[in-house]
Amino acid sequence: AFVVPAGAVGIDGKNKFVFVRKAERVFEQRTVVPLYETKTQVALSEGVGEGETVVSEGVFFLKSEIRASDMEE
């Protein structure tokens, strides 16, 4: 399992997601499958691999930016 801070996991409808950093100022939203959750951490069974960097703060901001970007297209 890949453990991330609870604040790194967002909710979009019925799906939970994280943002993975792909490059400087480039992020990818990934649907994840939690294995278990505590108040401070979430263990993921799917969605993130070893060595990948997960955004742990600013998830709401990134989600808002992506939605705004999608609306402009």
JSON list of C-alpha atoms in Angstrom, two decimals:
[
{"chain": "A", "resi": 1, "resn": "ALA", "atom": "CA", "xyz": [0.00, 0.00, 0.00]},
{"chain": "A", "resi": 2, "resn": "PHE", "atom": "CA", "xyz": [1.07, 3.57, -0.67]},
{"chain": "A", "resi": 3, "resn": "VAL", "atom": "CA", "xyz": [0.32, 5.83, 2.34]},
{"chain": "A", "resi": 4, "resn": "VAL", "atom": "CA", "xyz": [-0.49, 9.52, 1.85]},
{"chain": "A", "resi": 5, "resn": "PRO", "atom": "CA", "xyz": [-1.70, 12.28, 4.20]},
{"chain": "A", "resi": 6, "resn": "ALA", "atom": "CA", "xyz": [-5.50, 12.38, 4.49]},
{"chain": "A", "resi": 7, "resn": "GLY", "atom": "CA", "xyz": [-5.45, 15.94, 3.10]},
{"chain": "A", "resi": 8, "resn": "ALA", "atom": "CA", "xyz": [-3.94, 14.69, -0.16]},
{"chain": "A", "resi": 9, "resn": "VAL", "atom": "CA", "xyz": [-7.10, 12.76, -1.06]},
{"chain": "A", "resi": 10, "resn": "GLY", "atom": "CA", "xyz": [-9.95, 14.63, -2.71]},
{"chain": "A", "resi": 11, "resn": "ILE", "atom": "CA", "xyz": [-13.48, 13.50, -3.47]},
{"chain": "A", "resi": 12, "resn": "ASP", "atom": "CA", "xyz": [-15.17, 13.94, -6.85]},
{"chain": "A", "resi": 13, "resn": "GLY", "atom": "CA", "xyz": [-18.66, 12.48, -6.72]},
{"chain": "A", "resi": 14, "resn": "LYS", "atom": "CA", "xyz": [-18.23, 8.85, -5.70]},
{"chain": "A", "resi": 15, "resn": "ASN", "atom": "CA", "xyz": [-14.54, 8.72, -6.62]},
{"chain": "A", "resi": 16, "resn": "LYS", "atom": "CA", "xyz": [-11.52, 9.62, -4.52]},
{"chain": "A", "resi": 17, "resn": "PHE", "atom": "CA", "xyz": [-8.47, 11.10, -6.19]},
{"chain": "A", "resi": 18, "resn": "VAL", "atom": "CA", "xyz": [-5.00, 12.52, -5.67]},
{"chain": "A", "resi": 19, "resn": "PHE", "atom": "CA", "xyz": [-2.83, 14.80, -7.77]},
{"chain": "A", "resi": 20, "resn": "VAL", "atom": "CA", "xyz": [0.50, 13.37, -8.90]},
{"chain": "A", "resi": 21, "resn": "ARG", "atom": "CA", "xyz": [3.28, 15.76, -9.87]},
{"chain": "A", "resi": 22, "resn": "LYS", "atom": "CA", "xyz": [4.46, 14.97, -13.41]},
{"chain": "A", "resi": 23, "resn": "ALA", "atom": "CA", "xyz": [6.82, 17.94, -13.90]},
{"chain": "A", "resi": 24, "resn": "GLU", "atom": "CA", "xyz": [7.35, 21.47, -12.63]},
{"chain": "A", "resi": 25, "resn": "ARG", "atom": "CA", "xyz": [3.83, 22.97, -12.37]},
{"chain": "A", "resi": 26, "resn": "VAL", "atom": "CA", "xyz": [2.33, 19.93, -14.18]},
{"chain": "A", "resi": 27, "resn": "PHE", "atom": "CA", "xyz": [-0.05, 17.70, -12.23]},
{"chain": "A", "resi": 28, "resn": "GLU", "atom": "CA", "xyz": [-2.22, 14.73, -13.13]},
{"chain": "A", "resi": 29, "resn": "GLN", "atom": "CA", "xyz": [-5.45, 13.89, -11.31]},
{"chain": "A", "resi": 30, "resn": "ARG", "atom": "CA", "xyz": [-5.60, 10.16, -10.54]},
{"chain": "A", "resi": 31, "resn": "THR", "atom": "CA", "xyz": [-8.52, 8.14, -9.24]},
{"chain": "A", "resi": 32, "resn": "VAL", "atom": "CA", "xyz": [-7.38, 6.09, -6.25]},
{"chain": "A", "resi": 33, "resn": "VAL", "atom": "CA", "xyz": [-8.74, 3.14, -4.28]},
{"chain": "A", "resi": 34, "resn": "PRO", "atom": "CA", "xyz": [-8.27, 3.51, -0.51]},
{"chain": "A", "resi": 35, "resn": "LEU", "atom": "CA", "xyz": [-7.35, 0.36, 1.38]},
{"chain": "A", "resi": 36, "resn": "TYR", "atom": "CA", "xyz": [-7.98, 1.98, 4.76]},
{"chain": "A", "resi": 37, "resn": "GLU", "atom": "CA", "xyz": [-8.25, 5.49, 6.19]},
{"chain": "A", "resi": 38, "resn": "THR", "atom": "CA", "xyz": [-7.46, 7.16, 9.50]},
{"chain": "A", "resi": 39, "resn": "LYS", "atom": "CA", "xyz": [-7.94, 10.80, 10.48]},
{"chain": "A", "resi": 40, "resn": "THR", "atom": "CA", "xyz": [-4.42, 11.62, 9.32]},
{"chain": "A", "resi": 41, "resn": "GLN", "atom": "CA", "xyz": [-3.50, 9.06, 6.65]},
{"chain": "A", "resi": 42, "resn": "VAL", "atom": "CA", "xyz": [-4.94, 7.06, 3.79]},
{"chain": "A", "resi": 43, "resn": "ALA", "atom": "CA", "xyz": [-3.41, 3.82, 2.49]},
{"chain": "A", "resi": 44, "resn": "LEU", "atom": "CA", "xyz": [-4.03, 3.42, -1.24]},
{"chain": "A", "resi": 45, "resn": "SER", "atom": "CA", "xyz": [-4.28, 0.03, -2.93]},
{"chain": "A", "resi": 46, "resn": "GLU", "atom": "CA", "xyz": [-4.39, 1.50, -6.46]},
{"chain": "A", "resi": 47, "resn": "GLY", "atom": "CA", "xyz": [-3.68, 4.71, -8.32]},
{"chain": "A", "resi": 48, "resn": "VAL", "atom": "CA", "xyz": [-0.16, 5.74, -7.25]},
{"chain": "A", "resi": 49, "resn": "GLY", "atom": "CA", "xyz": [3.14, 4.00, -7.78]},
{"chain": "A", "resi": 50, "resn": "GLU", "atom": "CA", "xyz": [6.43, 3.97, -5.90]},
{"chain": "A", "resi": 51, "resn": "GLY", "atom": "CA", "xyz": [8.56, 7.02, -6.57]},
{"chain": "A", "resi": 52, "resn": "GLU", "atom": "CA", "xyz": [5.66, 9.23, -7.64]},
{"chain": "A", "resi": 53, "resn": "THR", "atom": "CA", "xyz": [5.13, 12.53, -5.83]},
{"chain": "A", "resi": 54, "resn": "VAL", "atom": "CA", "xyz": [1.63, 13.14, -4.49]},
{"chain": "A", "resi": 55, "resn": "VAL", "atom": "CA", "xyz": [0.44, 16.67, -3.73]},
{"chain": "A", "resi": 56, "resn": "SER", "atom": "CA", "xyz": [-0.31, 16.81, -0.01]},
{"chain": "A", "resi": 57, "resn": "GLU", "atom": "CA", "xyz": [-1.49, 20.44, 0.28]},
{"chain": "A", "resi": 58, "resn": "GLY", "atom": "CA", "xyz": [-3.57, 22.61, -2.02]},
{"chain": "A", "resi": 59, "resn": "VAL", "atom": "CA", "xyz": [-5.71, 19.80, -3.46]},
{"chain": "A", "resi": 60, "resn": "PHE", "atom": "CA", "xyz": [-8.85, 21.98, -3.44]},
{"chain": "A", "resi": 61, "resn": "PHE", "atom": "CA", "xyz": [-6.95, 24.77, -5.23]},
{"chain": "A", "resi": 62, "resn": "LEU", "atom": "CA", "xyz": [-5.64, 22.42, -7.94]},
{"chain": "A", "resi": 63, "resn": "LYS", "atom": "CA", "xyz": [-9.11, 20.94, -8.46]},
{"chain": "A", "resi": 64, "resn": "SER", "atom": "CA", "xyz": [-10.54, 24.46, -8.83]},
{"chain": "A", "resi": 65, "resn": "GLU", "atom": "CA", "xyz": [-7.82, 25.42, -11.32]},
{"chain": "A", "resi": 66, "resn": "ILE", "atom": "CA", "xyz": [-8.45, 22.32, -13.43]},
{"chain": "A", "resi": 67, "resn": "ARG", "atom": "CA", "xyz": [-12.21, 22.95, -13.47]},
{"chain": "A", "resi": 68, "resn": "ALA", "atom": "CA", "xyz": [-11.64, 26.59, -14.50]},
{"chain": "A", "resi": 69, "resn": "SER", "atom": "CA", "xyz": [-9.26, 25.43, -17.23]},
{"chain": "A", "resi": 70, "resn": "ASP", "atom": "CA", "xyz": [-11.78, 22.88, -18.52]},
{"chain": "A", "resi": 71, "resn": "MET", "atom": "CA", "xyz": [-14.50, 25.55, -18.69]},
{"chain": "A", "resi": 72, "resn": "GLU", "atom": "CA", "xyz": [-12.26, 27.78, -20.85]},
{"chain": "A", "resi": 73, "resn": "GLU", "atom": "CA", "xyz": [-11.81, 25.08, -23.50]}
]
